[in-house]
mmCIF file of C-alpha atoms in Angstrom:
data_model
loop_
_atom_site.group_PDB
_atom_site.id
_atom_site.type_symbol
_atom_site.label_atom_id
_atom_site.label_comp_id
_atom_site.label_asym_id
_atom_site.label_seq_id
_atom_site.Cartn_x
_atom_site.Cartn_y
_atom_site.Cartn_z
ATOM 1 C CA UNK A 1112 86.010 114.256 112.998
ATOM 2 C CA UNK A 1113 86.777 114.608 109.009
ATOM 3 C CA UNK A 1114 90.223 115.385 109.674
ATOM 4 C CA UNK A 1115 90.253 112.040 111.636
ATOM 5 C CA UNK A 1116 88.421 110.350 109.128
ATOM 6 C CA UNK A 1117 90.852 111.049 106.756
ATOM 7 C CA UNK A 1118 94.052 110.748 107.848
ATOM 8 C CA UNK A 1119 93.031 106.877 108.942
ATOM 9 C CA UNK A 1120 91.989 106.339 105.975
ATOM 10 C CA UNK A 1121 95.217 107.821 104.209
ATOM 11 C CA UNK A 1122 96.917 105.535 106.842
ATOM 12 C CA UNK A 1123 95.034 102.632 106.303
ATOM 13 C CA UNK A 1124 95.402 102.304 102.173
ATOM 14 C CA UNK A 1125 96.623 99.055 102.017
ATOM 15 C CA UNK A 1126 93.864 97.905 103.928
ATOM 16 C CA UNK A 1127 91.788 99.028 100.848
ATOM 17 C CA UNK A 1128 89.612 96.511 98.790
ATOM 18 C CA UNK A 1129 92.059 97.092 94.978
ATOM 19 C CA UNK A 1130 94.960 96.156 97.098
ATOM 20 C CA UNK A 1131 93.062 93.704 98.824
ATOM 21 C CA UNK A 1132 92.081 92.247 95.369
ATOM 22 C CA UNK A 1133 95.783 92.748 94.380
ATOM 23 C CA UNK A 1134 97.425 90.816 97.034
ATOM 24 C CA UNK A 1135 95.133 87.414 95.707
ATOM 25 C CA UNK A 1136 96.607 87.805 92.182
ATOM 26 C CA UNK A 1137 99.209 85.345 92.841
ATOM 27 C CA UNK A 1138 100.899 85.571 88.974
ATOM 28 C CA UNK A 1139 101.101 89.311 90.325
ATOM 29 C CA UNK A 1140 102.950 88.621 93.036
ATOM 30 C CA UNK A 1141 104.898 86.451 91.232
ATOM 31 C CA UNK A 1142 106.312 89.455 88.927
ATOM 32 C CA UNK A 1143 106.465 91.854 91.563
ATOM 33 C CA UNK A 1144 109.317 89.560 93.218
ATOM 34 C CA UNK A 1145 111.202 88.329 90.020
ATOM 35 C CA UNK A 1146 111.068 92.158 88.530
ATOM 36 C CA UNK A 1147 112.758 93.412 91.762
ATOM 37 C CA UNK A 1148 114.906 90.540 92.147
ATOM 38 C CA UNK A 1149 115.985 91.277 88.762
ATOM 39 C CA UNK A 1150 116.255 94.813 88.955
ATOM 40 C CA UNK A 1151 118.138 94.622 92.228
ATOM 41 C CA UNK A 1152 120.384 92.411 90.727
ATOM 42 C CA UNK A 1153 121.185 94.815 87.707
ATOM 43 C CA UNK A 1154 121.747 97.355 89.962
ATOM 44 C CA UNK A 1155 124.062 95.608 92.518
ATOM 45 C CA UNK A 1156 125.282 92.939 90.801
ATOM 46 C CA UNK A 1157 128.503 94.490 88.465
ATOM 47 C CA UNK A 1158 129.332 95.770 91.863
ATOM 48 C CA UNK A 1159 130.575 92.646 93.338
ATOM 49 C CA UNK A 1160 131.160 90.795 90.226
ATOM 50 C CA UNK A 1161 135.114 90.409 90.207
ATOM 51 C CA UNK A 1162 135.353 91.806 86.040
ATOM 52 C CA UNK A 1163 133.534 94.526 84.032
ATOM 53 C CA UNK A 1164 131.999 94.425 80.921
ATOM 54 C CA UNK A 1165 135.000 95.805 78.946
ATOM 55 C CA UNK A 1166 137.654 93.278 80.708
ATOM 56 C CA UNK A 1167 138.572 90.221 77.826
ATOM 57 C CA UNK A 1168 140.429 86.987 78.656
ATOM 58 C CA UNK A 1169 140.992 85.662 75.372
ATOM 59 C CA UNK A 1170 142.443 82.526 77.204
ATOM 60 C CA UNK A 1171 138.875 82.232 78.763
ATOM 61 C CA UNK A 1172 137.089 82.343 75.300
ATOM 62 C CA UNK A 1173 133.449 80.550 74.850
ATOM 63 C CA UNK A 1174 133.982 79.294 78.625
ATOM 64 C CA UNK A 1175 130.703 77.258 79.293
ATOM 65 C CA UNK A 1176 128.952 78.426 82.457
ATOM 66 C CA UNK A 1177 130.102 77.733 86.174
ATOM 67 C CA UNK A 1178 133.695 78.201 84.582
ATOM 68 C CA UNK A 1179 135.216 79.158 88.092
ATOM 69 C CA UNK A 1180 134.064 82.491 88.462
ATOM 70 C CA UNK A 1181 132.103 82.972 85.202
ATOM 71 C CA UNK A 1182 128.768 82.235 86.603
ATOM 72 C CA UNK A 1183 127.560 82.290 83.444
ATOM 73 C CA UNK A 1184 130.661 81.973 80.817
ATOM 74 C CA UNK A 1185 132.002 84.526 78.552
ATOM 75 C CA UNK A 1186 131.600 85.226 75.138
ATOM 76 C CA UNK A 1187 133.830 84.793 71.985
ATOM 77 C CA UNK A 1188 136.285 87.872 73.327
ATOM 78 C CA UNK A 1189 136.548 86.171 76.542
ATOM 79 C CA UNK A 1190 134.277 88.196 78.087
ATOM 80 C CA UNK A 1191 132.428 87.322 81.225
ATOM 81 C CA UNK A 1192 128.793 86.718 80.683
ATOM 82 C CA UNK A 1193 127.419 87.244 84.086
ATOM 83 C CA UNK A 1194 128.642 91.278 84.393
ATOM 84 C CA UNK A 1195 127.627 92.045 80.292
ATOM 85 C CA UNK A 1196 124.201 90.377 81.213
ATOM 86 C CA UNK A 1197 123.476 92.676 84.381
ATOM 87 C CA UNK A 1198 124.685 95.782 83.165
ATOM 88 C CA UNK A 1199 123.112 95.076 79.826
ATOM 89 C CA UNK A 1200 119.621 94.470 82.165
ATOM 90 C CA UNK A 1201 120.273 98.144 83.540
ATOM 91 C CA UNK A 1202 120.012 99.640 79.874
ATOM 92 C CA UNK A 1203 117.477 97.533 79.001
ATOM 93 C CA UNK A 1204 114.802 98.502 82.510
ATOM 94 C CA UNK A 1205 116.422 101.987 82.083
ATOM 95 C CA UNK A 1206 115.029 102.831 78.870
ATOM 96 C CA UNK A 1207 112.147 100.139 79.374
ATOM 97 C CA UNK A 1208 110.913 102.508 82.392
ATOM 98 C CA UNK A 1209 112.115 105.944 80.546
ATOM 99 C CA UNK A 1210 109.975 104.995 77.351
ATOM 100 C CA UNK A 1211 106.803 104.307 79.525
ATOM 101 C CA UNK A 1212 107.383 108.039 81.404
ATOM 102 C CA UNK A 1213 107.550 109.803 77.983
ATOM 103 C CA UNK A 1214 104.862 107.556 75.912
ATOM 104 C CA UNK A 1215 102.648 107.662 79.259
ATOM 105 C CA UNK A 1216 102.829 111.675 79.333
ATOM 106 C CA UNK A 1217 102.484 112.008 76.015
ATOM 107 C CA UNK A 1218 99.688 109.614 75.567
ATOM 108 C CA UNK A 1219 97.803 111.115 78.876
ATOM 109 C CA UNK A 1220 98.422 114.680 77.652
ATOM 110 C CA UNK A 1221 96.926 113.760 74.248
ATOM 111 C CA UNK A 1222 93.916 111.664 75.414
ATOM 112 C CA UNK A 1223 92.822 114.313 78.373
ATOM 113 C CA UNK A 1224 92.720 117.345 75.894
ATOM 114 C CA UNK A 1225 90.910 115.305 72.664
ATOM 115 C CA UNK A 1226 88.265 113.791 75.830
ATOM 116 C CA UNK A 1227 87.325 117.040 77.763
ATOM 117 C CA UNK A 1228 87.633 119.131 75.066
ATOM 118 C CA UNK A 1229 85.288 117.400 72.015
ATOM 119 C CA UNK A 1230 84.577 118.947 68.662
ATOM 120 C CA UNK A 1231 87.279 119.551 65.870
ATOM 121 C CA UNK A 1232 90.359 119.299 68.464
ATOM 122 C CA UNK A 1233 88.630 115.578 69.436
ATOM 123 C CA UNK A 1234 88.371 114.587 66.061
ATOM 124 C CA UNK A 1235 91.996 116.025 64.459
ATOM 125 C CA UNK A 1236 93.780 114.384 67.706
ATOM 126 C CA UNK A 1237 91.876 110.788 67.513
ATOM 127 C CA UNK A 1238 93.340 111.066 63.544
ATOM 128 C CA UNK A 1239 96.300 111.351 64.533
ATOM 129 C CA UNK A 1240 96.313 108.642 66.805
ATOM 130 C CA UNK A 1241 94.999 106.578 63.975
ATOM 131 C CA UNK A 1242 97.397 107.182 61.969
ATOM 132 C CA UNK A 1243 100.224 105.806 64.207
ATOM 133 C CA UNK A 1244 97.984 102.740 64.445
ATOM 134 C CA UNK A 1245 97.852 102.722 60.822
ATOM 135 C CA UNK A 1246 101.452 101.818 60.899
ATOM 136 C CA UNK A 1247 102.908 98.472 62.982
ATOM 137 C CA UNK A 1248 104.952 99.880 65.233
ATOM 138 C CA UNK A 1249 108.289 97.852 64.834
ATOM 139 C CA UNK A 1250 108.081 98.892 61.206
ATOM 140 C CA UNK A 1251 107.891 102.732 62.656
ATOM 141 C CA UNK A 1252 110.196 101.614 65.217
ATOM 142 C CA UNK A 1253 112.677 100.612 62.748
ATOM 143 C CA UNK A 1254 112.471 103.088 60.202
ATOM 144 C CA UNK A 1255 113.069 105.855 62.844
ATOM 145 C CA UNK A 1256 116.338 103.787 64.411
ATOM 146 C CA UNK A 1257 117.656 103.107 60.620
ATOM 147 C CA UNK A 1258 117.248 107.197 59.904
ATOM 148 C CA UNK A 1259 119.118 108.399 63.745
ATOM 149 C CA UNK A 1260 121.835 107.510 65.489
ATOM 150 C CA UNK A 1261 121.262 105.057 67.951
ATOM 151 C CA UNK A 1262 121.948 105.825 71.894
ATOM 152 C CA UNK A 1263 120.315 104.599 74.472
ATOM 153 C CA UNK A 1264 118.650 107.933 74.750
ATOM 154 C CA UNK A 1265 117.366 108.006 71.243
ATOM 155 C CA UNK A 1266 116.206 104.326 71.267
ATOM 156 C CA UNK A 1267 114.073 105.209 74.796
ATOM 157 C CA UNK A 1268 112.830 108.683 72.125
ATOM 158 C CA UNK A 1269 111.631 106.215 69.476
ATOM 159 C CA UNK A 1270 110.232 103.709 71.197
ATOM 160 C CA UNK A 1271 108.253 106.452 73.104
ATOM 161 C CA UNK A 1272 107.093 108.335 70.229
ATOM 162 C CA UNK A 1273 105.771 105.007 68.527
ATOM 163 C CA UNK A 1274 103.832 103.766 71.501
ATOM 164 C CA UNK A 1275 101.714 106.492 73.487
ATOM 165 C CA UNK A 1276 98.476 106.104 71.576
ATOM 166 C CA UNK A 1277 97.087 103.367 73.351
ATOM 167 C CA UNK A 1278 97.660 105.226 76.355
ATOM 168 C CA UNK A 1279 96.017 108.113 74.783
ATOM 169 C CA UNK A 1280 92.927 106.253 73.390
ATOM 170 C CA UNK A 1281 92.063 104.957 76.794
ATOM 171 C CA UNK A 1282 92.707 108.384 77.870
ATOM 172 C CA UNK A 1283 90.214 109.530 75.588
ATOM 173 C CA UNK A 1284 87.626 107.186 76.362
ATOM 174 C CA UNK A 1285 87.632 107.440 79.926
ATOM 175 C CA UNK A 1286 87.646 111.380 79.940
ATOM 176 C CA UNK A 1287 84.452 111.758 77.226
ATOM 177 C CA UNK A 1288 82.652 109.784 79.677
ATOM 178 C CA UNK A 1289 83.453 111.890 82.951
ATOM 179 C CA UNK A 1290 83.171 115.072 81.469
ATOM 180 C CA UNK A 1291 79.431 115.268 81.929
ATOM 181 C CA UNK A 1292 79.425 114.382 85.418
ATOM 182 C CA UNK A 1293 78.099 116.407 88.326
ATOM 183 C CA UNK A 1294 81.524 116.964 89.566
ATOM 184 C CA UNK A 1295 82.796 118.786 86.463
ATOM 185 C CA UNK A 1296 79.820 120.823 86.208
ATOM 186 C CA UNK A 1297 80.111 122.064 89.544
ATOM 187 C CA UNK A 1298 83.549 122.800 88.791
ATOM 188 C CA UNK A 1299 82.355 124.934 85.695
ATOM 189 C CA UNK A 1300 79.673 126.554 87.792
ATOM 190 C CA UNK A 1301 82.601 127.252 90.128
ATOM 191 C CA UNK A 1302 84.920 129.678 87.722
ATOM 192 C CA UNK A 1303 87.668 126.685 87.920
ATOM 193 C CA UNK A 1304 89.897 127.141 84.668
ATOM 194 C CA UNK A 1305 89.569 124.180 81.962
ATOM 195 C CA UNK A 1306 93.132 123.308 82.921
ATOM 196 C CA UNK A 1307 92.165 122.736 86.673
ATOM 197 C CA UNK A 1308 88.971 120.507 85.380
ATOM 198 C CA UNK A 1309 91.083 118.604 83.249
ATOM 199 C CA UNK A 1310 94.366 117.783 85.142
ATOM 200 C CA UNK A 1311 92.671 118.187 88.907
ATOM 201 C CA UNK A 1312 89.620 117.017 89.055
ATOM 202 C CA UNK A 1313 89.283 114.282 85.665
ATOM 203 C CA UNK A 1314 92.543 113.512 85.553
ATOM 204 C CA UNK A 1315 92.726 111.491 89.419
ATOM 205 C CA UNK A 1316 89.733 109.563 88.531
ATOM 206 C CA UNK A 1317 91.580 107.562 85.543
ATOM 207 C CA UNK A 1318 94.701 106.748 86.751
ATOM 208 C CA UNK A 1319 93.527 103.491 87.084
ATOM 209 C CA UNK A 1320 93.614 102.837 83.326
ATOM 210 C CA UNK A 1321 96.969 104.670 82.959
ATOM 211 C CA UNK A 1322 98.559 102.534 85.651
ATOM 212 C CA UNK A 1323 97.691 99.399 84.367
ATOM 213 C CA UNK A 1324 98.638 101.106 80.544
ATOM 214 C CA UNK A 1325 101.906 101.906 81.727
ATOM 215 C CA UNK A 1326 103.121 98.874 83.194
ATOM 216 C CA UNK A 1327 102.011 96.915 80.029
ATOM 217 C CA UNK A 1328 103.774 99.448 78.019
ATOM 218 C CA UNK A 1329 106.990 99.106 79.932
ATOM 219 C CA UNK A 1330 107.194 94.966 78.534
ATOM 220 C CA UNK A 1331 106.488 96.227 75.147
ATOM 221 C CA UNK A 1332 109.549 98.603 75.428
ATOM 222 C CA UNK A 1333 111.620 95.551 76.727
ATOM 223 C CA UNK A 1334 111.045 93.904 73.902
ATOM 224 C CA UNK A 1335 111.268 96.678 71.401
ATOM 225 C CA UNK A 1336 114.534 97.623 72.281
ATOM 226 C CA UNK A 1337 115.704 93.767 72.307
ATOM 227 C CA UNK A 1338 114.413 93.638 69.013
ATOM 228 C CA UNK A 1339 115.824 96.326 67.010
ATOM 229 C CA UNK A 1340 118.989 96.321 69.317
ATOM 230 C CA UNK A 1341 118.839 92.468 67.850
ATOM 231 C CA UNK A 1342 118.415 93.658 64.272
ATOM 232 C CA UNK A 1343 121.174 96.159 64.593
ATOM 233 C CA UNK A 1344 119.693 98.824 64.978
ATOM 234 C CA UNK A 1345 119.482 99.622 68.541
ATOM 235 C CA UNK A 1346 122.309 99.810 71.504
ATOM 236 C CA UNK A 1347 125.420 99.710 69.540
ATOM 237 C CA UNK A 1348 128.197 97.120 71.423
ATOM 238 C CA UNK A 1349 130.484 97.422 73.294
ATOM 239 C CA UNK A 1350 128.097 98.967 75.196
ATOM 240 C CA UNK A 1351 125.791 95.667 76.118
ATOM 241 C CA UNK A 1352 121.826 95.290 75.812
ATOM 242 C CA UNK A 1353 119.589 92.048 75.625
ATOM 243 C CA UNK A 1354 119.101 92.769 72.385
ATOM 244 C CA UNK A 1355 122.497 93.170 70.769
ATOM 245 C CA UNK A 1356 123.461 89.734 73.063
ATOM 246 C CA UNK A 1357 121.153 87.989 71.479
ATOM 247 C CA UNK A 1358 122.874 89.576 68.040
ATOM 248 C CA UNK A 1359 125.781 88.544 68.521
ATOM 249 C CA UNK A 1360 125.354 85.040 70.233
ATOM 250 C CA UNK A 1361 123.028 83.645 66.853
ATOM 251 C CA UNK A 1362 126.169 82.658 64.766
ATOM 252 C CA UNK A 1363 127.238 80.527 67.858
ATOM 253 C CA UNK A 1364 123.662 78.765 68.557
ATOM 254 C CA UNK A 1365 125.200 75.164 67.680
ATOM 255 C CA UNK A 1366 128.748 75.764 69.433
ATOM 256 C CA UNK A 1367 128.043 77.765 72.435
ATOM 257 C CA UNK A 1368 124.189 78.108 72.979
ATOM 258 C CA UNK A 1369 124.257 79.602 76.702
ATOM 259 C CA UNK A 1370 125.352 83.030 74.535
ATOM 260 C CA UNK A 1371 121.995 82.871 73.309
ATOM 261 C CA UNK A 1372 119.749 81.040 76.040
ATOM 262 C CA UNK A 1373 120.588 83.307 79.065
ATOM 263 C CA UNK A 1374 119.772 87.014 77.558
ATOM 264 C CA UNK A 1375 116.703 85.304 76.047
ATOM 265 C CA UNK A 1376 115.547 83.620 79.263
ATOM 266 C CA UNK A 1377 116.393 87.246 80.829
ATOM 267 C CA UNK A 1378 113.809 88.858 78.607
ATOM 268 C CA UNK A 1379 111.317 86.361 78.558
ATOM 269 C CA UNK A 1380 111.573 86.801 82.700
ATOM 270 C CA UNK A 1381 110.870 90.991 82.707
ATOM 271 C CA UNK A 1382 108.456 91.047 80.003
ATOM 272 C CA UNK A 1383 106.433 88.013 81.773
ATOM 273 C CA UNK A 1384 106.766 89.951 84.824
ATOM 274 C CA UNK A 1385 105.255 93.136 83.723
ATOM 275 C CA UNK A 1386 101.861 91.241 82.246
ATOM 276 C CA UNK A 1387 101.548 89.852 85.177
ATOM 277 C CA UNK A 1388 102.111 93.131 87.042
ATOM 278 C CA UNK A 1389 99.648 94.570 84.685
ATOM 279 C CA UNK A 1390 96.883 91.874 84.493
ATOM 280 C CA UNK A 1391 96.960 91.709 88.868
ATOM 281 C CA UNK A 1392 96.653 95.811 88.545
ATOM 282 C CA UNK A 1393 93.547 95.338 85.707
ATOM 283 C CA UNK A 1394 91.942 93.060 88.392
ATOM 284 C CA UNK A 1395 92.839 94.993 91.128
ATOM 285 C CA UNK A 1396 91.753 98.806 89.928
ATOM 286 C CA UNK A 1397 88.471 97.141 88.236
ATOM 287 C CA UNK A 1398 85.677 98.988 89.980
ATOM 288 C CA UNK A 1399 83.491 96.147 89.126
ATOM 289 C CA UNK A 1400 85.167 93.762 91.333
ATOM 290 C CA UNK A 1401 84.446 96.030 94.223
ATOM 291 C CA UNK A 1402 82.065 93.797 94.936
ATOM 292 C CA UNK A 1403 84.968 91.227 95.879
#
């Protein structure tokens, strides 16, 4: 009968009350469709697009959009607009989504050990952690991009490095307060390893927290990497990114605005997406609105 039990239950999950809750969050919905749409379109897009990102027309310089087949015009090489814009939208998700893995781990890693573990360890971790916060992290950002060479692989580093301790803090918070709980001290009572405790038995009950954490934390990266890629200091051209669009489109704002208007609409679109995301997932995972 509990084998029964179970597996309709593990059958049933999107019957369950958080997706339930979920599925009424209509801004939620909302970014769930535009941030696959988007992505989808990142992805499939320079596929059937008749030009790459490297091909120039300098007969077809600053065409405005719905130029015959630039959707969305090209640029002051003659470049077409539409193909730079979706393949700069896969760097920009790519190390959007890489930075959340790392800072997420890192964060998780950080906030498990300093919660279960208390004492000295607690205390030396939570400084360190306040000592990133001591900083604003586009100054941190910045100062790491200015000192290394800047790759997609390094930005996605940096922008990890500089944003894992609100993951961790929440981390923290939510393990000190299951640690005392009847199910780790029957673990303890049990010979289970601190390890086990930790990462198998705590660590399931706060995912909730780190989802929500990590979705929020992919946005931030967005813009991050817009931003310093806009200052310079980010994904060099030609290889394209939101940010380094926006870079070069700002000395053409009064002649050809459309250079500026479409990678910032882009960005305004994913990072709006993933709050949304986020705030449907806070509401949904909220075991206070079980209730609902």
């Amino acid at each position: 009968m509990t084998a029964i039990a179970t597996s309709s239950g593990h059958s049933r999950w999107w019957q369950s009350r958080a997706v339930r809750r979920f599925a009424r969050h209509r801004l939620a919905l909302v970014g769930i469709f535009m941030i696959t749409a988007l992505t989808l379109a990142c992805i499939v897009g320079p596929w059937l697009l008749p030009y790459d990102s490297l091909y120039i027309d300098l007969r077809a310089r600053f065409a405005p959009p719905l130029t015959g087949q630039h959707y969305l015009g090209t640029d002051p090489l003659g470049r077409d607009q539409t193909v730079r814009l979706l393949e700069a939208g896969n760097i920009s998700l790519l190390v959007g989504f890489s930075a959340m893995v790392l800072s997420t781990i890192i964060g998780t890693a950080v906030g498990v050990i300093a919660g279960y573990r208390g004492g000295w360890l607690r205390a030396t971790l939570m400084r360190v952690v306040d000592a990133f916060l001591a900083f604003p992290s586009i100054f941190l950002v910045l100062a790491l991009a200015a000192l290394l060479k800047p790759s997609p692989i390094m930005i996605t580093v940096i922008i990890a490095v500089t944003s894992w301790m609100e993951v961790a803090r929440i981390v923290e918070a939510e393990v000190s307060s299951l640690r005392e709980r009847e199910f780790v001290q029957a673990g303890l009572m049990l010979g289970l390893s601190s390890n086990h405790i930790m990462f198998r038995e705590i660590l399931p009950n706060v995912m909730g927290p780190i989802i929500v954490a990590a979705t929020l934390t992919v946005a931030r990266a967005i813009l991050l990497e817009a931003y310093v890629s806009f200052l310079g200091y980010g994904i060099q051209p030609p290889l394209p990114s939101w940010g380094n669009m926006l870079n070069g489109a700002q000395q053409y704002l009064a002649t050809a605005p459309w250079l500026a208007i479409v990678p910032g609409i882009t960005i305004t679109i994913a990072v709006t997406s993933f709050n949304f995301i986020g705030d449907g997932l806070r509401d949904a995972l909220d075991v206070r609105n079980d209730h609902l």
